mmCIF file of C-alpha atoms in Angstrom:
data_model
loop_
_atom_site.group_PDB
_atom_site.id
_atom_site.type_symbol
_atom_site.label_atom_id
_atom_site.label_comp_id
_atom_site.label_asym_id
_atom_site.label_seq_id
_atom_site.Cartn_x
_atom_site.Cartn_y
_atom_site.Cartn_z
ATOM 1 C CA MET A 1 9.476 42.001 -33.483
ATOM 2 C CA LYS A 2 11.786 40.040 -35.827
ATOM 3 C CA ARG A 3 14.597 40.451 -33.291
ATOM 4 C CA ILE A 4 12.438 38.937 -30.505
ATOM 5 C CA ALA A 5 11.478 36.004 -32.742
ATOM 6 C CA PHE A 6 15.158 35.378 -33.563
ATOM 7 C CA LEU A 7 16.132 35.473 -29.883
ATOM 8 C CA LEU A 8 13.356 33.022 -29.014
ATOM 9 C CA LEU A 9 14.468 30.681 -31.799
ATOM 10 C CA ALA A 10 18.085 30.876 -30.596
ATOM 11 C CA VAL A 11 17.090 30.045 -27.016
ATOM 12 C CA VAL A 12 14.945 27.100 -28.107
ATOM 13 C CA THR A 13 17.727 25.760 -30.367
ATOM 14 C CA LEU A 14 20.401 26.046 -27.667
ATOM 15 C CA GLY A 15 18.057 24.301 -25.244
ATOM 16 C CA GLY A 16 17.608 21.475 -27.705
ATOM 17 C CA ILE A 17 21.361 21.089 -28.253
ATOM 18 C CA ALA A 18 21.991 21.056 -24.485
ATOM 19 C CA ALA A 19 19.329 18.375 -23.989
ATOM 20 C CA TYR A 20 20.854 16.279 -26.808
ATOM 21 C CA ILE A 21 24.350 16.511 -25.305
ATOM 22 C CA ALA A 22 23.062 15.579 -21.844
ATOM 23 C CA HIS A 23 21.205 12.559 -23.243
ATOM 24 C CA ALA A 24 24.106 11.350 -25.407
ATOM 25 C CA SER A 25 26.455 11.505 -22.419
ATOM 26 C CA GLY A 26 24.228 9.159 -20.397
ATOM 27 C CA GLN A 27 22.802 11.941 -18.278
ATOM 28 C CA SER A 28 19.106 12.312 -17.784
ATOM 29 C CA ASP A 29 17.123 14.101 -20.467
ATOM 30 C CA GLY A 30 14.878 15.412 -17.735
ATOM 31 C CA ASP A 31 12.238 12.718 -17.612
ATOM 32 C CA SER A 32 13.977 9.364 -17.940
ATOM 33 C CA SER A 33 16.609 7.737 -15.754
ATOM 34 C CA PRO A 34 20.280 7.891 -16.831
ATOM 35 C CA ILE A 35 21.913 4.599 -17.913
ATOM 36 C CA TYR A 36 18.519 2.812 -18.226
ATOM 37 C CA GLY A 37 16.248 5.381 -19.849
ATOM 38 C CA VAL A 38 13.277 4.450 -17.651
ATOM 39 C CA LYS A 39 10.393 6.949 -17.508
ATOM 40 C CA ILE A 40 7.731 7.208 -14.817
ATOM 41 C CA PRO A 41 5.091 4.620 -15.840
ATOM 42 C CA ALA A 42 1.624 6.105 -16.327
ATOM 43 C CA GLY A 43 -0.835 5.313 -13.566
ATOM 44 C CA TYR A 44 1.639 3.563 -11.258
ATOM 45 C CA ARG A 45 0.056 5.167 -8.150
ATOM 46 C CA ASP A 46 -3.047 3.059 -8.815
ATOM 47 C CA TRP A 47 -1.208 -0.266 -9.110
ATOM 48 C CA LYS A 48 -1.856 -3.147 -6.732
ATOM 49 C CA VAL A 49 0.033 -3.537 -3.476
ATOM 50 C CA ILE A 50 2.943 -5.955 -3.200
ATOM 51 C CA ALA A 51 3.853 -4.952 0.354
ATOM 52 C CA VAL A 52 4.576 -2.059 2.696
ATOM 53 C CA ALA A 53 7.734 -1.359 4.665
ATOM 54 C CA GLN A 54 9.565 1.066 6.886
ATOM 55 C CA LEU A 55 13.124 2.399 6.754
ATOM 56 C CA LEU A 56 14.962 4.197 9.499
ATOM 57 C CA VAL A 57 18.485 5.519 9.000
ATOM 58 C CA PRO A 58 19.108 7.530 12.164
ATOM 59 C CA GLY A 59 19.616 11.196 11.318
ATOM 60 C CA LYS A 60 19.175 10.543 7.601
ATOM 61 C CA ALA A 61 15.884 8.868 6.742
ATOM 62 C CA ASP A 62 12.658 7.956 8.491
ATOM 63 C CA GLN A 63 10.245 6.584 5.926
ATOM 64 C CA LEU A 64 7.079 4.616 5.313
ATOM 65 C CA ARG A 65 7.128 2.762 2.017
ATOM 66 C CA ALA A 66 4.801 0.948 -0.361
ATOM 67 C CA GLN A 67 5.800 -1.405 -3.151
ATOM 68 C CA LEU A 68 3.285 -1.652 -5.978
ATOM 69 C CA GLY A 69 3.315 -3.747 -9.136
ATOM 70 C CA ASN A 70 1.797 -3.614 -12.597
ATOM 71 C CA GLU A 71 -0.421 -6.545 -13.623
ATOM 72 C CA ILE A 72 2.497 -8.633 -14.932
ATOM 73 C CA ALA A 73 4.502 -8.134 -11.732
ATOM 74 C CA ILE A 74 1.546 -8.848 -9.425
ATOM 75 C CA LYS A 75 0.686 -12.058 -11.314
ATOM 76 C CA ALA A 76 4.314 -13.192 -11.005
ATOM 77 C CA PHE A 77 4.391 -12.418 -7.263
ATOM 78 C CA LYS A 78 1.141 -14.302 -6.649
ATOM 79 C CA GLU A 79 2.234 -17.327 -8.684
ATOM 80 C CA LYS A 80 5.823 -17.145 -7.374
ATOM 81 C CA THR A 81 7.176 -16.979 -10.918
ATOM 82 C CA LEU A 82 10.936 -16.481 -11.068
ATOM 83 C CA PRO A 83 12.532 -14.883 -12.968
ATOM 84 C CA PHE A 84 9.926 -12.151 -13.429
ATOM 85 C CA PRO A 85 8.623 -12.051 -17.016
ATOM 86 C CA ASP A 86 9.453 -9.218 -19.379
ATOM 87 C CA GLY A 87 7.093 -6.305 -18.889
ATOM 88 C CA ALA A 88 6.972 -6.630 -15.113
ATOM 89 C CA ILE A 89 7.390 -3.290 -13.347
ATOM 90 C CA ILE A 90 7.768 -2.750 -9.620
ATOM 91 C CA ALA A 91 7.255 0.699 -8.105
ATOM 92 C CA ALA A 92 8.543 1.649 -4.656
ATOM 93 C CA ILE A 93 7.002 4.805 -3.203
ATOM 94 C CA HIS A 94 8.785 6.350 -0.239
ATOM 95 C CA TRP A 95 7.245 8.951 2.061
ATOM 96 C CA THR A 96 8.512 10.598 5.213
ATOM 97 C CA ARG A 97 7.064 9.017 8.363
ATOM 98 C CA VAL A 98 5.362 11.500 10.661
ATOM 99 C CA PRO A 99 3.530 11.054 13.962
ATOM 100 C CA SER A 100 -0.233 11.483 13.768
ATOM 101 C CA GLU A 101 -1.350 13.598 16.715
ATOM 102 C CA ASP A 102 -4.963 13.165 15.568
ATOM 103 C CA ASN A 103 -4.735 9.390 15.758
ATOM 104 C CA ASN A 104 -2.739 9.391 18.995
ATOM 105 C CA LYS A 105 -5.353 11.472 20.812
ATOM 106 C CA VAL A 106 -8.048 8.943 19.908
ATOM 107 C CA LEU A 107 -5.883 5.889 20.553
ATOM 108 C CA ALA A 108 -4.646 7.157 23.934
ATOM 109 C CA GLY A 109 -7.973 6.146 25.531
ATOM 110 C CA PRO A 110 -8.116 2.445 24.660
ATOM 111 C CA PHE A 111 -4.351 2.065 24.046
ATOM 112 C CA PRO A 112 -2.228 4.161 26.431
ATOM 113 C CA GLY A 113 1.152 4.978 24.919
ATOM 114 C CA ALA A 114 -0.002 4.298 21.354
ATOM 115 C CA GLN A 115 2.206 5.869 18.711
ATOM 116 C CA SER A 116 0.564 6.167 15.317
ATOM 117 C CA SER A 117 2.646 7.178 12.305
ATOM 118 C CA VAL A 118 1.330 8.161 8.914
ATOM 119 C CA VAL A 119 2.877 9.286 5.645
ATOM 120 C CA GLY A 120 4.136 12.847 5.391
ATOM 121 C CA SER A 121 5.578 14.176 2.145
ATOM 122 C CA PRO A 122 6.850 12.142 -0.826
ATOM 123 C CA VAL A 123 10.604 11.439 -0.735
ATOM 124 C CA ASN A 124 11.206 9.532 -3.956
ATOM 125 C CA VAL A 125 9.772 6.870 -6.225
ATOM 126 C CA GLN A 126 11.829 4.017 -7.618
ATOM 127 C CA PHE A 127 11.071 1.646 -10.484
ATOM 128 C CA MET A 128 12.421 -1.693 -11.681
ATOM 129 C CA VAL A 129 11.461 -2.555 -15.255
ATOM 130 C CA LYS A 130 12.010 -6.092 -16.548
ATOM 131 C CA ASP A 131 13.351 -6.396 -20.097
ATOM 132 C CA SER A 132 15.679 -9.375 -20.279
ATOM 133 C CA LYS A 133 17.210 -8.320 -23.608
ATOM 134 C CA LYS A 134 17.493 -4.549 -23.183
ATOM 135 C CA TYR A 135 18.868 -4.834 -19.655
ATOM 136 C CA ALA A 136 20.796 -8.121 -20.051
ATOM 137 C CA ALA A 137 23.872 -6.568 -18.382
ATOM 138 C CA THR A 138 21.947 -5.788 -15.182
ATOM 139 C CA GLY A 139 20.029 -8.981 -14.495
ATOM 140 C CA GLY A 140 17.303 -8.045 -16.962
ATOM 141 C CA TRP A 141 16.219 -5.044 -14.916
ATOM 142 C CA GLY A 142 16.264 -1.351 -15.735
ATOM 143 C CA PHE A 143 16.263 0.970 -12.729
ATOM 144 C CA ALA A 144 15.023 4.483 -12.020
ATOM 145 C CA ASP A 145 14.870 6.821 -9.045
ATOM 146 C CA PHE A 146 12.716 9.952 -9.253
ATOM 147 C CA LYS A 147 12.387 12.830 -6.836
ATOM 148 C CA ASP A 148 9.678 15.427 -7.500
ATOM 149 C CA GLY A 149 9.244 13.877 -10.952
ATOM 150 C CA LYS A 150 12.923 14.336 -11.853
ATOM 151 C CA PRO A 151 15.323 11.383 -12.191
ATOM 152 C CA GLY A 152 18.443 11.217 -10.038
ATOM 153 C CA ASP A 153 21.899 11.489 -11.620
ATOM 154 C CA LYS A 154 24.102 8.852 -13.222
ATOM 155 C CA THR A 155 26.157 8.310 -10.044
ATOM 156 C CA LEU A 156 23.011 7.477 -8.092
ATOM 157 C CA HIS A 157 21.790 5.061 -10.753
ATOM 158 C CA GLU A 158 25.150 3.271 -10.839
ATOM 159 C CA THR A 159 24.382 2.054 -7.304
ATOM 160 C CA CYS A 160 21.041 0.358 -8.161
ATOM 161 C CA PHE A 161 22.184 -2.930 -9.657
ATOM 162 C CA PRO A 162 25.103 -3.664 -7.281
ATOM 163 C CA CYS A 163 22.757 -3.019 -4.343
ATOM 164 C CA HIS A 164 20.274 -5.583 -5.680
ATOM 165 C CA THR A 165 22.812 -8.358 -6.437
ATOM 166 C CA PRO A 166 22.626 -9.926 -2.936
ATOM 167 C CA VAL A 167 19.084 -11.045 -3.801
ATOM 168 C CA LYS A 168 20.037 -12.468 -7.208
ATOM 169 C CA ASP A 169 18.301 -15.740 -6.255
ATOM 170 C CA ARG A 170 15.023 -13.820 -5.989
ATOM 171 C CA ASP A 171 15.646 -12.241 -9.403
ATOM 172 C CA TYR A 172 17.146 -9.164 -7.732
ATOM 173 C CA VAL A 173 13.891 -8.258 -5.962
ATOM 174 C CA PHE A 174 14.013 -7.546 -2.214
ATOM 175 C CA THR A 175 10.271 -7.282 -1.614
ATOM 176 C CA HIS A 176 8.176 -10.319 -0.705
ATOM 177 C CA TYR A 177 4.445 -10.355 -1.464
ATOM 178 C CA ALA A 178 2.595 -9.462 1.758
ATOM 179 C CA PRO A 179 0.152 -12.157 2.968
ATOM 180 C CA MET B 1 -28.996 -45.917 4.576
ATOM 181 C CA LYS B 2 -32.258 -44.130 5.429
ATOM 182 C CA ARG B 3 -31.033 -43.723 9.023
ATOM 183 C CA ILE B 4 -27.796 -42.044 7.830
ATOM 184 C CA ALA B 5 -29.759 -39.706 5.567
ATOM 185 C CA PHE B 6 -32.029 -38.755 8.461
ATOM 186 C CA LEU B 7 -29.072 -38.079 10.765
ATOM 187 C CA LEU B 8 -27.423 -35.904 8.104
ATOM 188 C CA LEU B 9 -30.671 -33.967 7.623
ATOM 189 C CA ALA B 10 -30.990 -33.465 11.392
ATOM 190 C CA VAL B 11 -27.402 -32.177 11.667
ATOM 191 C CA VAL B 12 -27.846 -29.773 8.755
ATOM 192 C CA THR B 13 -31.157 -28.503 10.171
ATOM 193 C CA LEU B 14 -29.748 -27.984 13.670
ATOM 194 C CA GLY B 15 -26.761 -26.178 12.141
ATOM 195 C CA GLY B 16 -29.121 -23.899 10.265
ATOM 196 C CA ILE B 17 -31.171 -23.123 13.382
ATOM 197 C CA ALA B 18 -28.015 -22.369 15.380
ATOM 198 C CA ALA B 19 -26.760 -20.034 12.661
ATOM 199 C CA TYR B 20 -30.142 -18.251 12.564
ATOM 200 C CA ILE B 21 -30.176 -17.770 16.346
ATOM 201 C CA ALA B 22 -26.618 -16.442 16.353
ATOM 202 C CA HIS B 23 -27.426 -14.023 13.536
ATOM 203 C CA ALA B 24 -30.714 -12.820 15.076
ATOM 204 C CA SER B 25 -28.952 -12.137 18.375
ATOM 205 C CA GLY B 26 -26.500 -9.788 16.682
ATOM 206 C CA GLN B 27 -23.642 -12.262 16.945
ATOM 207 C CA SER B 28 -21.567 -13.151 13.942
ATOM 208 C CA ASP B 29 -22.892 -15.896 11.684
ATOM 209 C CA GLY B 30 -19.315 -16.884 11.010
ATOM 210 C CA ASP B 31 -18.538 -14.706 8.031
ATOM 211 C CA SER B 32 -20.124 -11.307 8.596
ATOM 212 C CA SER B 33 -19.534 -8.760 11.324
ATOM 213 C CA PRO B 34 -21.962 -8.534 14.257
ATOM 214 C CA ILE B 35 -24.189 -5.414 14.444
ATOM 215 C CA TYR B 36 -23.363 -4.406 10.838
ATOM 216 C CA GLY B 37 -23.439 -7.673 8.892
ATOM 217 C CA VAL B 38 -20.429 -6.708 6.769
ATOM 218 C CA LYS B 39 -18.696 -9.546 4.900
ATOM 219 C CA ILE B 40 -15.150 -9.543 3.533
ATOM 220 C CA PRO B 41 -15.447 -7.820 0.128
ATOM 221 C CA ALA B 42 -14.215 -9.961 -2.751
ATOM 222 C CA GLY B 43 -10.874 -8.908 -4.198
ATOM 223 C CA TYR B 44 -10.107 -6.203 -1.611
ATOM 224 C CA ARG B 45 -6.401 -7.196 -1.477
ATOM 225 C CA ASP B 46 -6.100 -5.913 -5.058
ATOM 226 C CA TRP B 47 -7.680 -2.519 -4.393
ATOM 227 C CA LYS B 48 -5.785 0.737 -4.881
ATOM 228 C CA VAL B 49 -3.714 2.298 -2.128
ATOM 229 C CA ILE B 50 -5.073 5.166 -0.062
ATOM 230 C CA ALA B 51 -2.088 5.314 2.290
ATOM 231 C CA VAL B 52 0.217 3.295 4.532
ATOM 232 C CA ALA B 53 0.814 3.709 8.247
ATOM 233 C CA GLN B 54 2.473 2.306 11.324
ATOM 234 C CA LEU B 55 1.144 1.627 14.805
ATOM 235 C CA LEU B 56 3.172 0.951 17.908
ATOM 236 C CA VAL B 57 1.512 0.184 21.235
ATOM 237 C CA PRO B 58 4.453 -0.784 23.453
ATOM 238 C CA GLY B 59 4.132 -4.387 24.568
ATOM 239 C CA LYS B 60 0.856 -4.827 22.682
ATOM 240 C CA ALA B 61 1.126 -4.044 18.987
ATOM 241 C CA ASP B 62 3.853 -3.285 16.485
ATOM 242 C CA GLN B 63 2.291 -3.072 13.044
ATOM 243 C CA LEU B 64 2.689 -1.927 9.472
ATOM 244 C CA ARG B 65 -0.605 -1.014 7.855
ATOM 245 C CA ALA B 66 -2.097 -0.320 4.445
ATOM 246 C CA GLN B 67 -5.400 1.357 3.717
ATOM 247 C CA LEU B 68 -6.955 0.409 0.383
ATOM 248 C CA GLY B 69 -10.138 1.577 -1.284
ATOM 249 C CA ASN B 70 -12.612 0.266 -3.821
ATOM 250 C CA GLU B 71 -13.145 2.395 -6.952
ATOM 251 C CA ILE B 72 -15.878 4.530 -5.352
ATOM 252 C CA ALA B 73 -13.745 5.255 -2.292
ATOM 253 C CA ILE B 74 -10.580 6.023 -4.302
ATOM 254 C CA LYS B 75 -12.471 8.423 -6.596
ATOM 255 C CA ALA B 76 -13.889 10.216 -3.535
ATOM 256 C CA PHE B 77 -10.446 10.482 -1.922
ATOM 257 C CA LYS B 78 -8.880 11.855 -5.119
ATOM 258 C CA GLU B 79 -11.669 14.382 -5.649
ATOM 259 C CA LYS B 80 -11.935 15.180 -1.934
ATOM 260 C CA THR B 81 -15.644 14.316 -1.935
ATOM 261 C CA LEU B 82 -17.229 14.460 1.517
ATOM 262 C CA PRO B 83 -19.312 12.724 2.687
ATOM 263 C CA PHE B 84 -18.172 9.560 0.897
ATOM 264 C CA PRO B 85 -20.835 8.303 -1.526
ATOM 265 C CA ASP B 86 -22.811 5.119 -0.879
ATOM 266 C CA GLY B 87 -20.892 2.080 -2.061
ATOM 267 C CA ALA B 88 -17.511 3.363 -0.897
ATOM 268 C CA ILE B 89 -15.520 0.727 0.986
ATOM 269 C CA ILE B 90 -12.241 1.257 2.805
ATOM 270 C CA ALA B 91 -10.067 -1.692 3.799
ATOM 271 C CA ALA B 92 -7.343 -1.468 6.439
ATOM 272 C CA ILE B 93 -4.864 -4.337 6.406
ATOM 273 C CA HIS B 94 -2.661 -4.711 9.471
ATOM 274 C CA TRP B 95 0.473 -6.844 9.597
ATOM 275 C CA THR B 96 3.064 -7.373 12.296
ATOM 276 C CA ARG B 97 6.202 -5.278 11.710
ATOM 277 C CA VAL B 98 9.393 -7.336 11.656
ATOM 278 C CA PRO B 99 13.016 -6.343 11.079
ATOM 279 C CA SER B 100 14.457 -7.453 7.734
ATOM 280 C CA GLU B 101 17.914 -8.887 8.360
ATOM 281 C CA ASP B 102 18.298 -9.397 4.592
ATOM 282 C CA ASN B 103 17.700 -5.726 3.877
ATOM 283 C CA ASN B 104 19.796 -4.534 6.814
ATOM 284 C CA LYS B 105 22.857 -6.482 5.658
ATOM 285 C CA VAL B 106 22.693 -4.784 2.261
ATOM 286 C CA LEU B 107 21.874 -1.343 3.627
ATOM 287 C CA ALA B 108 24.612 -1.429 6.282
ATOM 288 C CA GLY B 109 27.226 -0.634 3.610
ATOM 289 C CA PRO B 110 25.849 2.615 2.196
ATOM 290 C CA PHE B 111 23.697 3.471 5.253
ATOM 291 C CA PRO B 112 25.359 2.485 8.553
ATOM 292 C CA GLY B 113 22.759 1.876 11.248
ATOM 293 C CA ALA B 114 19.926 1.383 8.772
ATOM 294 C CA GLN B 115 16.920 -0.427 10.229
ATOM 295 C CA SER B 116 14.599 -1.874 7.617
ATOM 296 C CA SER B 117 11.228 -3.272 8.678
ATOM 297 C CA VAL B 118 8.894 -5.311 6.544
ATOM 298 C CA VAL B 119 5.527 -6.985 7.058
ATOM 299 C CA GLY B 120 5.405 -10.221 9.042
ATOM 300 C CA SER B 121 2.141 -12.084 9.511
ATOM 301 C CA PRO B 122 -1.397 -10.714 9.064
ATOM 302 C CA VAL B 123 -2.974 -9.351 12.281
ATOM 303 C CA ASN B 124 -6.433 -8.309 11.162
ATOM 304 C CA VAL B 125 -8.342 -6.620 8.351
ATOM 305 C CA GLN B 126 -10.934 -3.916 8.943
ATOM 306 C CA PHE B 127 -13.594 -2.558 6.617
ATOM 307 C CA MET B 128 -15.794 0.530 6.509
ATOM 308 C CA VAL B 129 -18.759 0.240 4.151
ATOM 309 C CA LYS B 130 -20.765 3.345 3.245
ATOM 310 C CA ASP B 131 -24.546 2.944 3.090
ATOM 311 C CA SER B 132 -26.176 6.117 4.349
ATOM 312 C CA LYS B 133 -29.609 4.499 4.810
ATOM 313 C CA LYS B 134 -28.681 1.091 6.193
ATOM 314 C CA TYR B 135 -26.132 2.531 8.616
ATOM 315 C CA ALA B 136 -27.831 5.872 9.336
ATOM 316 C CA ALA B 137 -27.331 5.367 13.099
ATOM 317 C CA THR B 138 -23.546 5.136 12.733
ATOM 318 C CA GLY B 139 -22.700 8.016 10.416
ATOM 319 C CA GLY B 140 -23.627 6.020 7.335
ATOM 320 C CA TRP B 141 -20.838 3.517 7.886
ATOM 321 C CA GLY B 142 -20.921 -0.200 8.608
ATOM 322 C CA PHE B 143 -17.839 -1.598 10.284
ATOM 323 C CA ALA B 144 -16.096 -4.963 10.357
ATOM 324 C CA ASP B 145 -12.957 -6.421 11.895
ATOM 325 C CA PHE B 146 -11.720 -9.810 10.715
ATOM 326 C CA LYS B 147 -8.912 -11.987 12.041
ATOM 327 C CA ASP B 148 -7.952 -15.079 10.050
ATOM 328 C CA GLY B 149 -11.122 -14.586 8.025
ATOM 329 C CA LYS B 150 -13.376 -14.612 11.112
ATOM 330 C CA PRO B 151 -15.179 -11.497 12.384
ATOM 331 C CA GLY B 152 -14.534 -10.242 15.905
ATOM 332 C CA ASP B 153 -17.321 -10.321 18.501
ATOM 333 C CA LYS B 154 -20.107 -7.842 19.209
ATOM 334 C CA THR B 155 -18.203 -6.141 22.048
ATOM 335 C CA LEU B 156 -15.307 -5.384 19.710
ATOM 336 C CA HIS B 157 -17.632 -3.999 17.041
ATOM 337 C CA GLU B 158 -19.374 -1.754 19.545
ATOM 338 C CA THR B 159 -16.106 0.201 19.780
ATOM 339 C CA CYS B 160 -15.828 1.007 16.048
ATOM 340 C CA PHE B 161 -18.188 3.937 15.668
ATOM 341 C CA PRO B 162 -17.382 5.776 18.947
ATOM 342 C CA CYS B 163 -13.681 5.529 18.070
ATOM 343 C CA HIS B 164 -14.306 7.181 14.676
ATOM 344 C CA THR B 165 -16.513 10.034 15.954
ATOM 345 C CA PRO B 166 -13.582 12.430 16.639
ATOM 346 C CA VAL B 167 -13.096 12.645 12.848
ATOM 347 C CA LYS B 168 -16.793 13.246 12.105
ATOM 348 C CA ASP B 169 -15.798 16.306 10.038
ATOM 349 C CA ARG B 170 -13.882 13.996 7.701
ATOM 350 C CA ASP B 171 -16.921 11.703 7.454
ATOM 351 C CA TYR B 172 -15.492 9.478 10.216
ATOM 352 C CA VAL B 173 -12.421 8.525 8.150
ATOM 353 C CA PHE B 174 -8.990 8.848 9.781
ATOM 354 C CA THR B 175 -6.869 8.107 6.725
ATOM 355 C CA HIS B 176 -5.742 10.866 4.373
ATOM 356 C CA TYR B 177 -4.901 10.059 0.748
ATOM 357 C CA ALA B 178 -1.105 9.742 0.476
ATOM 358 C CA PRO B 179 0.504 12.171 -2.003
#
C-alpha cells in the first residue's frame, strides 16, 4: 500500500515538473495559449454576434465562421471606437461547412438548384484579448487558437500578430460589424 | 388656424381607418406580419447564436445567415426541449455573401487560393414566435419575414408554415444548435 502511494506521489510530482518546464519555456501549460497566456473565456459561446463569414481553401479548409464579442468589444464595434478599449475580447468560432440534404429537399420545390450549407463539426476557436499594457509588443492584443479545448503550439501563435498587421488601421481587427 | 387643425384631424383619422382596414383584411399594418401579426422583437440583433449557415440559389440568392434565439429558445436548444416552450423566438438574419479582397490578400500568403467571404448588405430577417394557443393552426408558431424593417405580403407569409412542415418532428425548426 505504501509502495503504491509513493508511486502515485512520484507520478504526480513528475507531472508537475513537466508542466512547469513546458510553461517556463513558452509552451502551453495545457489550457492557455503559448506566448500570450490566453485562456478560453467563460461563456464566450453565448456572446453577441459581430458577424459571420465563410472560408474556402481548396483541399484544405471549407468553413462557416462566426465572430462574437464580449460586452466591451460589442460596444466598441457599435460605437466604432478605435482602438478597442482594454478588456475587449473577440471570439472567432470556426466550423466545417457541410451541405444540408434536409434543407435542400425542402428548398428544391420553390428554389430549384438551391444549395444550403450548415455547420458541421467544430474546427477551432480563436480569441483576441485587448490589454494595451500586457500586450504592448503586439498592438495591445493577446492571441489564442484552441482546438478541442487545447491551445495550438508556439509556432502557430507566432503567426497571429504578423497576420493581423495589414489591418493595423482597424486596430488589427479584420471583422466588420454586420449590419 | 381652425381650418388647418381640421385638415390635420381629417388626415390622421383617414390614416387610422386605412390602417384598420389593412389590418382587418390580413394585410400588414406596416410593422407586423400579415396572418400572424408578428412584430420585430426588440433587441433581437443581440441575441445568442444558435447557428450560422449559407444559402446559394444560383442566379437568385447568395447569402450568409445567422440564426439567433431569445433566452427561452436558447435554453430549449441547449436542453434539447421539444416542443419549444411558449415565448421562444428564433430570428434568422440573412445577408448577401461577398468576397473579402482584404482578407484574401492576407490569406494568399499562407493559404494560396484562399477565398474568404463576409457579409454584405442585409437581405431580410425572419422570425418564428412560439405561442401554442394563438398559433395552434400552424404548429404553435407565428411567422414573419421583414425586409428593410417592412413585413412581406400575405402571399409570402402563406408559404412559411407549409415550408416548415417537413421538420414537424423537430417542432418545425430546421436549425440545429451549433456545437
